[in-house]
Amino acid sequence: MFPGPPADPATPTAGSMPSAAPPAAEAARTPGGATGAASARRAWTAPLLLGCAGVLALCIALFGPGLMARGTGELRIPGAGLTTVLRTVLFAALALHLGELLAPQLIRPVRGRPRTAVRSWAVFASLAGAAAAAGQIVRLAAVSDLGITETYGTREGGLLLLIANGLVVAALCAASRRPALALAPLAVVIGAEALRAHPEAYSPEFGAALTVVHLTAASLWTGGLLYVLRTLWLWRGSPAAARALLGRYARLAIWLYAALAATGTASALRRLPLDVVPTSAYGRTLLLKLALMAVVSVLAVAARRRMLRDTDPSAACRLARREQVVLGLVVVVSAVLTVVPDPHWISLRP
């Protein structure tokens, strides 16, 4: 008989068969496993951070007016926390709807872009804004001890009714085949909100005009960025198109920032006497808003630099997402500004 073939030294025998390593431990020792673990951490970290930001925003809205007015001697505003929440919803609705009208104009000229599009939130946003305006009418009626019909006859109640109806019409336009028609009712809503925010006797028309520009620019910046970021998530497989879209938005954001800075400065100088900046709720809230806007500015500049330097827009997108979160907090603080008392009476006290 012929002997069999020699045993292959690379082939393990039954007695020398190594025990199988646990899959989890093996994955942890490989680079791919480390990458997967990092991806898993990012998958739950982002929702956690967004949830924390949402809780912080709600706390600012509910307790911010009272905290800012503590120790100032100013009159207490009934239901200030609830009013701030409702106005935050209203401002967010304007931003979402106007952003959806603006961003497609930035997307359309991008060459080589994917044909995927984000789902519209305009109808839901406008209906939520209309509900927030209606809630303010109910709160005003309760505080003033008036009926709903009688509240419509007041200046603020009539303007809030106009805002609610305008947002309902904007929602109907968004659900139609010509969503751009929503621009008209949204313009009416912004004008009515600007008039409502300036009941003071000193040059209310000038203040309302500043608010129209300021609120429009802020809504386009915040809502436009959100729509762009949602689109970039769909385009993450096309970095060239994503980088082009982010660049187009960044160029527009420069002009929006300039409009915000100019109108915000003029409004602050007009409404806030310098001697009560640290001792009034309005002054303290404005300082907080300026601090948040400084953070937004740093993040926006950093995102633009990374976009110009890197061919991969992922780092710039991460910075832009952080900018979006801080902008959300700015919206809440802006709502607080519309609720706290006018600081002029403190400056005029003997």
mmCIF file of C-alpha atoms in Angstrom:
data_model
loop_
_atom_site.group_PDB
_atom_site.id
_atom_site.type_symbol
_atom_site.label_atom_id
_atom_site.label_comp_id
_atom_site.label_asym_id
_atom_site.label_seq_id
_atom_site.Cartn_x
_atom_site.Cartn_y
_atom_site.Cartn_z
ATOM 1 C CA MET A 1 0.000 0.000 0.000
ATOM 2 C CA PHE A 2 1.148 3.505 -0.767
ATOM 3 C CA PRO A 3 1.334 5.989 2.034
ATOM 4 C CA GLY A 4 -1.219 8.810 2.010
ATOM 5 C CA PRO A 5 -0.313 12.402 1.109
ATOM 6 C CA PRO A 6 1.630 14.325 3.694
ATOM 7 C CA ALA A 7 -0.434 16.361 6.066
ATOM 8 C CA ASP A 8 -0.685 20.087 5.232
ATOM 9 C CA PRO A 9 0.966 21.951 8.082
ATOM 10 C CA ALA A 10 -1.405 24.880 7.554
ATOM 11 C CA THR A 11 -4.434 22.651 8.080
ATOM 12 C CA PRO A 12 -5.252 22.297 11.757
ATOM 13 C CA THR A 13 -5.935 18.875 13.101
ATOM 14 C CA ALA A 14 -8.793 17.947 15.334
ATOM 15 C CA GLY A 15 -6.609 18.034 18.410
ATOM 16 C CA SER A 16 -5.101 21.377 17.607
ATOM 17 C CA MET A 17 -8.279 23.173 16.519
ATOM 18 C CA PRO A 18 -8.313 26.581 18.272
ATOM 19 C CA SER A 19 -11.379 27.603 20.162
ATOM 20 C CA ALA A 20 -13.559 30.164 18.387
ATOM 21 C CA ALA A 21 -13.255 33.707 19.763
ATOM 22 C CA PRO A 22 -16.450 35.482 20.747
ATOM 23 C CA PRO A 23 -17.715 37.548 17.804
ATOM 24 C CA ALA A 24 -18.067 40.697 19.882
ATOM 25 C CA ALA A 25 -14.527 40.460 21.200
ATOM 26 C CA GLU A 26 -13.176 39.756 17.736
ATOM 27 C CA ALA A 27 -15.063 42.724 16.294
ATOM 28 C CA ALA A 28 -13.687 44.947 19.006
ATOM 29 C CA ARG A 29 -10.115 43.945 18.077
ATOM 30 C CA THR A 30 -10.564 44.787 14.386
ATOM 31 C CA PRO A 31 -10.520 48.273 12.882
ATOM 32 C CA GLY A 32 -13.929 47.669 11.333
ATOM 33 C CA GLY A 33 -15.340 46.811 14.733
ATOM 34 C CA ALA A 34 -13.966 50.043 16.164
ATOM 35 C CA THR A 35 -15.541 51.986 13.331
ATOM 36 C CA GLY A 36 -18.855 50.248 13.891
ATOM 37 C CA ALA A 37 -18.734 51.024 17.599
ATOM 38 C CA ALA A 38 -18.007 54.677 16.841
ATOM 39 C CA SER A 39 -20.912 54.775 14.386
ATOM 40 C CA ALA A 40 -23.181 53.227 16.996
ATOM 41 C CA ARG A 41 -22.127 55.856 19.532
ATOM 42 C CA ARG A 42 -22.854 58.631 17.043
ATOM 43 C CA ALA A 43 -26.230 57.068 16.251
ATOM 44 C CA TRP A 44 -27.497 57.555 19.816
ATOM 45 C CA THR A 45 -25.435 60.631 20.711
ATOM 46 C CA ALA A 46 -27.119 62.925 18.155
ATOM 47 C CA PRO A 47 -30.708 62.192 19.292
ATOM 48 C CA LEU A 48 -29.605 62.534 22.916
ATOM 49 C CA LEU A 49 -28.049 65.941 22.285
ATOM 50 C CA LEU A 50 -31.117 67.096 20.347
ATOM 51 C CA GLY A 51 -33.342 65.934 23.178
ATOM 52 C CA CYS A 52 -31.243 67.835 25.718
ATOM 53 C CA ALA A 53 -31.391 70.950 23.522
ATOM 54 C CA GLY A 54 -35.171 70.603 23.302
ATOM 55 C CA VAL A 55 -35.525 70.309 27.077
ATOM 56 C CA LEU A 56 -33.257 73.340 27.531
ATOM 57 C CA ALA A 57 -35.325 75.343 25.032
ATOM 58 C CA LEU A 58 -38.545 74.432 26.839
ATOM 59 C CA CYS A 59 -37.061 75.442 30.197
ATOM 60 C CA ILE A 60 -35.898 78.771 28.763
ATOM 61 C CA ALA A 61 -39.358 79.426 27.364
ATOM 62 C CA LEU A 62 -41.229 78.504 30.542
ATOM 63 C CA PHE A 63 -38.946 79.998 33.154
ATOM 64 C CA GLY A 64 -36.877 82.541 31.213
ATOM 65 C CA PRO A 65 -39.179 85.571 31.573
ATOM 66 C CA GLY A 66 -39.438 85.111 35.337
ATOM 67 C CA LEU A 67 -35.713 84.530 35.806
ATOM 68 C CA MET A 68 -34.762 87.537 33.708
ATOM 69 C CA ALA A 69 -37.162 89.805 35.609
ATOM 70 C CA ARG A 70 -36.011 88.657 39.052
ATOM 71 C CA GLY A 71 -34.791 91.586 41.145
ATOM 72 C CA THR A 72 -35.635 94.235 38.540
ATOM 73 C CA GLY A 73 -38.808 95.537 40.186
ATOM 74 C CA GLU A 74 -40.715 95.193 36.913
ATOM 75 C CA LEU A 75 -44.338 94.193 36.775
ATOM 76 C CA ARG A 76 -45.064 90.480 36.546
ATOM 77 C CA ILE A 77 -46.501 89.399 33.191
ATOM 78 C CA PRO A 78 -49.379 86.900 33.702
ATOM 79 C CA GLY A 79 -48.802 83.633 31.839
ATOM 80 C CA ALA A 80 -45.429 84.775 30.510
ATOM 81 C CA GLY A 81 -44.035 81.234 30.218
ATOM 82 C CA LEU A 82 -46.974 79.902 28.208
ATOM 83 C CA THR A 83 -46.947 82.982 25.975
ATOM 84 C CA THR A 84 -43.251 82.441 25.270
ATOM 85 C CA VAL A 85 -43.862 78.822 24.290
ATOM 86 C CA LEU A 86 -46.676 79.819 21.931
ATOM 87 C CA ARG A 87 -44.610 82.562 20.308
ATOM 88 C CA THR A 88 -41.679 80.175 19.923
ATOM 89 C CA VAL A 89 -43.961 77.825 17.999
ATOM 90 C CA LEU A 90 -45.158 80.741 15.862
ATOM 91 C CA PHE A 91 -41.604 81.869 15.033
ATOM 92 C CA ALA A 92 -40.546 78.289 14.277
ATOM 93 C CA ALA A 93 -43.528 77.879 11.947
ATOM 94 C CA LEU A 94 -42.553 80.995 10.006
ATOM 95 C CA ALA A 95 -38.957 79.798 9.753
ATOM 96 C CA LEU A 96 -39.901 76.312 8.531
ATOM 97 C CA HIS A 97 -42.324 77.571 5.899
ATOM 98 C CA LEU A 98 -40.168 80.405 4.583
ATOM 99 C CA GLY A 99 -37.140 78.101 4.568
ATOM 100 C CA GLU A 100 -38.998 75.616 2.374
ATOM 101 C CA LEU A 101 -39.827 78.407 -0.064
ATOM 102 C CA LEU A 102 -36.228 79.668 -0.165
ATOM 103 C CA ALA A 103 -34.069 76.531 -0.169
ATOM 104 C CA PRO A 104 -35.393 74.960 -3.412
ATOM 105 C CA GLN A 105 -34.187 78.079 -5.227
ATOM 106 C CA LEU A 106 -30.688 77.273 -3.960
ATOM 107 C CA ILE A 107 -30.973 73.580 -4.818
ATOM 108 C CA ARG A 108 -32.255 73.878 -8.373
ATOM 109 C CA PRO A 109 -29.061 75.301 -10.009
ATOM 110 C CA VAL A 110 -26.739 72.687 -8.421
ATOM 111 C CA ARG A 111 -25.240 70.543 -11.190
ATOM 112 C CA GLY A 112 -25.097 66.803 -10.802
ATOM 113 C CA ARG A 113 -27.432 66.859 -7.834
ATOM 114 C CA PRO A 114 -29.353 63.742 -6.812
ATOM 115 C CA ARG A 115 -33.018 63.742 -7.719
ATOM 116 C CA THR A 116 -34.140 63.006 -4.170
ATOM 117 C CA ALA A 117 -36.020 65.690 -2.240
ATOM 118 C CA VAL A 118 -36.920 66.047 1.415
ATOM 119 C CA ARG A 119 -40.495 65.756 2.589
ATOM 120 C CA SER A 120 -42.304 69.054 3.064
ATOM 121 C CA TRP A 121 -43.106 70.183 6.598
ATOM 122 C CA ALA A 122 -44.761 73.448 5.524
ATOM 123 C CA VAL A 123 -48.388 72.395 6.014
ATOM 124 C CA PHE A 124 -47.771 71.000 9.484
ATOM 125 C CA ALA A 125 -45.639 74.006 10.470
ATOM 126 C CA SER A 126 -48.204 76.589 9.379
ATOM 127 C CA LEU A 127 -51.065 74.764 11.084
ATOM 128 C CA ALA A 128 -48.992 74.565 14.280
ATOM 129 C CA GLY A 129 -48.307 78.296 14.010
ATOM 130 C CA ALA A 130 -52.013 78.995 13.530
ATOM 131 C CA ALA A 131 -52.793 76.929 16.623
ATOM 132 C CA ALA A 132 -50.153 78.889 18.570
ATOM 133 C CA ALA A 133 -51.738 82.187 17.501
ATOM 134 C CA ALA A 134 -55.174 80.883 18.518
ATOM 135 C CA GLY A 135 -53.720 79.845 21.860
ATOM 136 C CA GLN A 136 -52.467 83.382 22.397
ATOM 137 C CA ILE A 137 -55.982 84.682 21.731
ATOM 138 C CA VAL A 138 -57.402 82.332 24.365
ATOM 139 C CA ARG A 139 -54.699 83.354 26.854
ATOM 140 C CA LEU A 140 -55.350 87.044 26.161
ATOM 141 C CA ALA A 141 -59.070 86.536 26.722
ATOM 142 C CA ALA A 142 -58.414 84.761 30.020
ATOM 143 C CA VAL A 143 -55.983 87.407 31.264
ATOM 144 C CA SER A 144 -58.230 90.312 30.190
ATOM 145 C CA ASP A 145 -61.406 88.649 31.497
ATOM 146 C CA LEU A 146 -63.032 89.047 28.089
ATOM 147 C CA GLY A 147 -64.958 86.742 25.816
ATOM 148 C CA ILE A 148 -63.324 85.407 22.672
ATOM 149 C CA THR A 149 -65.454 87.637 20.429
ATOM 150 C CA GLU A 150 -64.670 90.679 22.567
ATOM 151 C CA THR A 151 -60.963 89.804 22.444
ATOM 152 C CA TYR A 152 -61.071 89.963 18.638
ATOM 153 C CA GLY A 153 -62.044 93.621 19.002
ATOM 154 C CA THR A 154 -58.843 94.530 20.859
ATOM 155 C CA ARG A 155 -55.736 95.578 18.964
ATOM 156 C CA GLU A 156 -53.666 92.569 19.957
ATOM 157 C CA GLY A 157 -56.555 90.120 19.596
ATOM 158 C CA GLY A 158 -57.376 91.354 16.105
ATOM 159 C CA LEU A 159 -53.760 91.066 14.972
ATOM 160 C CA LEU A 160 -53.480 87.556 16.422
ATOM 161 C CA LEU A 161 -56.655 86.560 14.572
ATOM 162 C CA LEU A 162 -55.127 87.904 11.355
ATOM 163 C CA ILE A 163 -51.954 85.897 12.045
ATOM 164 C CA ALA A 164 -53.908 82.686 12.662
ATOM 165 C CA ASN A 165 -55.983 83.092 9.505
ATOM 166 C CA GLY A 166 -52.918 83.969 7.441
ATOM 167 C CA LEU A 167 -51.124 80.814 8.545
ATOM 168 C CA VAL A 168 -54.155 78.673 7.725
ATOM 169 C CA VAL A 169 -54.218 80.171 4.224
ATOM 170 C CA ALA A 170 -50.458 79.555 3.938
ATOM 171 C CA ALA A 171 -51.009 75.901 4.871
ATOM 172 C CA LEU A 172 -53.671 75.591 2.177
ATOM 173 C CA CYS A 173 -51.280 77.113 -0.367
ATOM 174 C CA ALA A 174 -48.514 74.693 0.687
ATOM 175 C CA ALA A 175 -50.878 71.764 0.140
ATOM 176 C CA SER A 176 -51.808 72.996 -3.332
ATOM 177 C CA ARG A 177 -49.952 72.593 -6.610
ATOM 178 C CA ARG A 178 -48.543 76.122 -6.297
ATOM 179 C CA PRO A 179 -46.937 76.328 -2.851
ATOM 180 C CA ALA A 180 -45.189 79.599 -3.743
ATOM 181 C CA LEU A 181 -48.564 81.340 -3.339
ATOM 182 C CA ALA A 182 -47.981 81.043 0.421
ATOM 183 C CA LEU A 183 -45.614 84.005 0.201
ATOM 184 C CA ALA A 184 -48.545 86.441 0.250
ATOM 185 C CA PRO A 185 -50.235 85.214 3.458
ATOM 186 C CA LEU A 186 -46.855 84.756 5.130
ATOM 187 C CA ALA A 187 -46.020 88.386 4.354
ATOM 188 C CA VAL A 188 -49.306 89.406 5.997
ATOM 189 C CA VAL A 189 -48.437 87.275 9.033
ATOM 190 C CA ILE A 190 -45.013 88.894 9.406
ATOM 191 C CA GLY A 191 -46.507 92.376 9.078
ATOM 192 C CA ALA A 192 -49.203 91.632 11.652
ATOM 193 C CA GLU A 193 -46.675 90.176 14.103
ATOM 194 C CA ALA A 194 -44.457 93.227 13.671
ATOM 195 C CA LEU A 195 -47.381 95.549 14.477
ATOM 196 C CA ARG A 196 -48.401 93.398 17.451
ATOM 197 C CA ALA A 197 -44.865 93.534 18.860
ATOM 198 C CA HIS A 198 -44.854 97.359 18.877
ATOM 199 C CA PRO A 199 -47.775 98.777 20.842
ATOM 200 C CA GLU A 200 -45.582 101.535 22.322
ATOM 201 C CA ALA A 201 -46.329 105.190 21.750
ATOM 202 C CA TYR A 202 -42.839 106.166 20.526
ATOM 203 C CA SER A 203 -42.431 105.648 16.725
ATOM 204 C CA PRO A 204 -44.216 102.276 16.486
ATOM 205 C CA GLU A 205 -44.158 102.384 12.668
ATOM 206 C CA PHE A 206 -40.363 102.538 12.587
ATOM 207 C CA GLY A 207 -40.111 99.718 15.102
ATOM 208 C CA ALA A 208 -42.540 97.586 13.106
ATOM 209 C CA ALA A 209 -40.554 98.157 9.902
ATOM 210 C CA LEU A 210 -37.360 97.040 11.627
ATOM 211 C CA THR A 211 -39.137 93.945 12.946
ATOM 212 C CA VAL A 212 -40.412 93.015 9.477
ATOM 213 C CA VAL A 213 -36.880 92.939 8.081
ATOM 214 C CA HIS A 214 -35.433 91.289 11.183
ATOM 215 C CA LEU A 215 -38.076 88.561 11.425
ATOM 216 C CA THR A 216 -37.913 87.825 7.685
ATOM 217 C CA ALA A 217 -34.114 87.524 7.677
ATOM 218 C CA ALA A 218 -34.101 85.379 10.820
ATOM 219 C CA SER A 219 -36.769 83.053 9.406
ATOM 220 C CA LEU A 220 -34.962 82.640 6.092
ATOM 221 C CA TRP A 221 -31.641 81.969 7.827
ATOM 222 C CA THR A 222 -32.971 79.459 10.355
ATOM 223 C CA GLY A 223 -35.503 77.705 8.146
ATOM 224 C CA GLY A 224 -33.278 77.745 5.080
ATOM 225 C CA LEU A 225 -30.406 76.158 6.980
ATOM 226 C CA LEU A 226 -32.656 73.407 8.315
ATOM 227 C CA TYR A 227 -33.920 72.573 4.821
ATOM 228 C CA VAL A 228 -30.384 72.576 3.436
ATOM 229 C CA LEU A 229 -29.157 70.255 6.199
ATOM 230 C CA ARG A 230 -32.029 67.850 5.568
ATOM 231 C CA THR A 231 -31.148 67.856 1.878
ATOM 232 C CA LEU A 232 -27.442 67.304 2.582
ATOM 233 C CA TRP A 233 -28.343 64.205 4.584
ATOM 234 C CA LEU A 234 -30.051 62.786 1.484
ATOM 235 C CA TRP A 235 -27.076 63.830 -0.650
ATOM 236 C CA ARG A 236 -24.398 62.330 1.593
ATOM 237 C CA GLY A 237 -23.401 60.010 -1.252
ATOM 238 C CA SER A 238 -22.736 63.015 -3.552
ATOM 239 C CA PRO A 239 -20.136 65.186 -1.788
ATOM 240 C CA ALA A 240 -19.579 67.493 -4.777
ATOM 241 C CA ALA A 241 -23.257 68.443 -5.007
ATOM 242 C CA ALA A 242 -23.512 68.745 -1.218
ATOM 243 C CA ARG A 243 -20.516 71.077 -1.106
ATOM 244 C CA ALA A 244 -21.977 73.226 -3.889
ATOM 245 C CA LEU A 245 -25.316 73.542 -2.097
ATOM 246 C CA LEU A 246 -23.692 74.441 1.209
ATOM 247 C CA GLY A 247 -21.613 77.084 -0.564
ATOM 248 C CA ARG A 248 -24.687 78.645 -2.163
ATOM 249 C CA TYR A 249 -26.430 78.833 1.196
ATOM 250 C CA ALA A 250 -23.335 80.296 2.894
ATOM 251 C CA ARG A 251 -23.166 83.155 0.379
ATOM 252 C CA LEU A 252 -26.819 84.020 0.998
ATOM 253 C CA ALA A 253 -26.400 83.699 4.772
ATOM 254 C CA ILE A 254 -23.829 86.518 4.743
ATOM 255 C CA TRP A 255 -26.463 88.984 3.528
ATOM 256 C CA LEU A 256 -29.072 87.651 5.944
ATOM 257 C CA TYR A 257 -26.588 88.044 8.796
ATOM 258 C CA ALA A 258 -25.896 91.640 7.766
ATOM 259 C CA ALA A 259 -29.631 92.423 7.724
ATOM 260 C CA LEU A 260 -30.053 90.820 11.152
ATOM 261 C CA ALA A 261 -27.136 92.731 12.634
ATOM 262 C CA ALA A 262 -28.280 96.090 11.261
ATOM 263 C CA THR A 263 -31.952 95.791 12.235
ATOM 264 C CA GLY A 264 -31.165 94.176 15.582
ATOM 265 C CA THR A 265 -28.763 96.955 16.528
ATOM 266 C CA ALA A 266 -31.216 99.656 15.498
ATOM 267 C CA SER A 267 -34.060 97.999 17.420
ATOM 268 C CA ALA A 268 -31.942 97.626 20.557
ATOM 269 C CA LEU A 269 -30.778 101.253 20.482
ATOM 270 C CA ARG A 270 -34.331 102.422 19.925
ATOM 271 C CA ARG A 271 -36.016 100.328 22.608
ATOM 272 C CA LEU A 272 -33.403 99.777 25.316
ATOM 273 C CA PRO A 273 -31.973 102.728 27.295
ATOM 274 C CA LEU A 274 -28.312 102.074 27.992
ATOM 275 C CA ASP A 275 -28.623 102.817 31.716
ATOM 276 C CA VAL A 276 -30.941 99.826 32.296
ATOM 277 C CA VAL A 277 -29.186 97.145 30.235
ATOM 278 C CA PRO A 278 -28.129 95.032 33.262
ATOM 279 C CA THR A 279 -31.094 95.931 35.467
ATOM 280 C CA SER A 280 -34.040 95.164 33.163
ATOM 281 C CA ALA A 281 -35.426 91.853 31.949
ATOM 282 C CA TYR A 282 -35.227 93.096 28.362
ATOM 283 C CA GLY A 283 -31.569 94.073 28.708
ATOM 284 C CA ARG A 284 -30.590 90.781 30.329
ATOM 285 C CA THR A 285 -32.435 88.763 27.691
ATOM 286 C CA LEU A 286 -30.824 90.790 24.934
ATOM 287 C CA LEU A 287 -27.365 90.095 26.393
ATOM 288 C CA LEU A 288 -28.140 86.360 26.374
ATOM 289 C CA LYS A 289 -29.287 86.573 22.772
ATOM 290 C CA LEU A 290 -26.100 88.414 21.787
ATOM 291 C CA ALA A 291 -23.999 85.712 23.470
ATOM 292 C CA LEU A 292 -25.817 82.984 21.553
ATOM 293 C CA MET A 293 -25.453 84.936 18.310
ATOM 294 C CA ALA A 294 -21.715 85.165 18.949
ATOM 295 C CA VAL A 295 -21.602 81.357 19.186
ATOM 296 C CA VAL A 296 -23.623 81.100 15.971
ATOM 297 C CA SER A 297 -21.204 83.470 14.231
ATOM 298 C CA VAL A 298 -18.165 81.444 15.293
ATOM 299 C CA LEU A 299 -19.762 78.198 14.098
ATOM 300 C CA ALA A 300 -20.827 79.753 10.786
ATOM 301 C CA VAL A 301 -17.349 81.118 10.082
ATOM 302 C CA ALA A 302 -15.749 77.800 11.037
ATOM 303 C CA ALA A 303 -18.133 75.893 8.767
ATOM 304 C CA ARG A 304 -17.384 78.210 5.852
ATOM 305 C CA ARG A 305 -13.615 77.803 6.322
ATOM 306 C CA ARG A 306 -13.886 74.017 6.423
ATOM 307 C CA MET A 307 -16.077 74.075 3.342
ATOM 308 C CA LEU A 308 -13.513 76.142 1.408
ATOM 309 C CA ARG A 309 -10.585 74.024 2.580
ATOM 310 C CA ASP A 310 -11.958 70.470 2.363
ATOM 311 C CA THR A 311 -13.390 68.680 -0.634
ATOM 312 C CA ASP A 312 -15.432 66.501 1.721
ATOM 313 C CA PRO A 313 -18.223 68.648 3.226
ATOM 314 C CA SER A 314 -18.883 66.334 6.190
ATOM 315 C CA ALA A 315 -16.917 68.456 8.696
ATOM 316 C CA ALA A 316 -18.617 71.645 7.530
ATOM 317 C CA CYS A 317 -22.003 69.928 7.817
ATOM 318 C CA ARG A 318 -21.285 68.937 11.410
ATOM 319 C CA LEU A 319 -20.499 72.548 12.272
ATOM 320 C CA ALA A 320 -23.632 73.704 10.443
ATOM 321 C CA ARG A 321 -25.755 71.260 12.452
ATOM 322 C CA ARG A 322 -24.369 72.732 15.663
ATOM 323 C CA GLU A 323 -25.135 76.188 14.299
ATOM 324 C CA GLN A 324 -28.716 75.068 13.695
ATOM 325 C CA VAL A 325 -29.112 73.896 17.286
ATOM 326 C CA VAL A 326 -27.867 77.213 18.684
ATOM 327 C CA LEU A 327 -30.130 79.083 16.259
ATOM 328 C CA GLY A 328 -33.043 77.169 17.734
ATOM 329 C CA LEU A 329 -32.119 78.508 21.160
ATOM 330 C CA VAL A 330 -31.895 82.017 19.664
ATOM 331 C CA VAL A 331 -35.486 81.651 18.454
ATOM 332 C CA VAL A 332 -36.613 80.797 21.991
ATOM 333 C CA VAL A 333 -34.720 83.735 23.512
ATOM 334 C CA SER A 334 -36.211 86.018 20.849
ATOM 335 C CA ALA A 335 -39.664 84.872 21.957
ATOM 336 C CA VAL A 336 -38.723 85.783 25.541
ATOM 337 C CA LEU A 337 -37.803 89.283 24.315
ATOM 338 C CA THR A 338 -41.346 89.769 23.016
ATOM 339 C CA VAL A 339 -42.830 88.879 26.420
ATOM 340 C CA VAL A 340 -40.705 90.776 28.968
ATOM 341 C CA PRO A 341 -41.789 94.342 29.852
ATOM 342 C CA ASP A 342 -40.734 97.415 27.933
ATOM 343 C CA PRO A 343 -37.635 98.731 29.767
ATOM 344 C CA HIS A 344 -38.361 102.426 29.225
ATOM 345 C CA TRP A 345 -40.348 102.845 32.408
ATOM 346 C CA ILE A 346 -37.362 101.749 34.521
ATOM 347 C CA SER A 347 -35.144 104.360 32.892
ATOM 348 C CA LEU A 348 -37.750 107.084 33.516
ATOM 349 C CA ARG A 349 -38.239 106.263 37.197
ATOM 350 C CA PRO A 350 -37.211 109.063 39.639
#
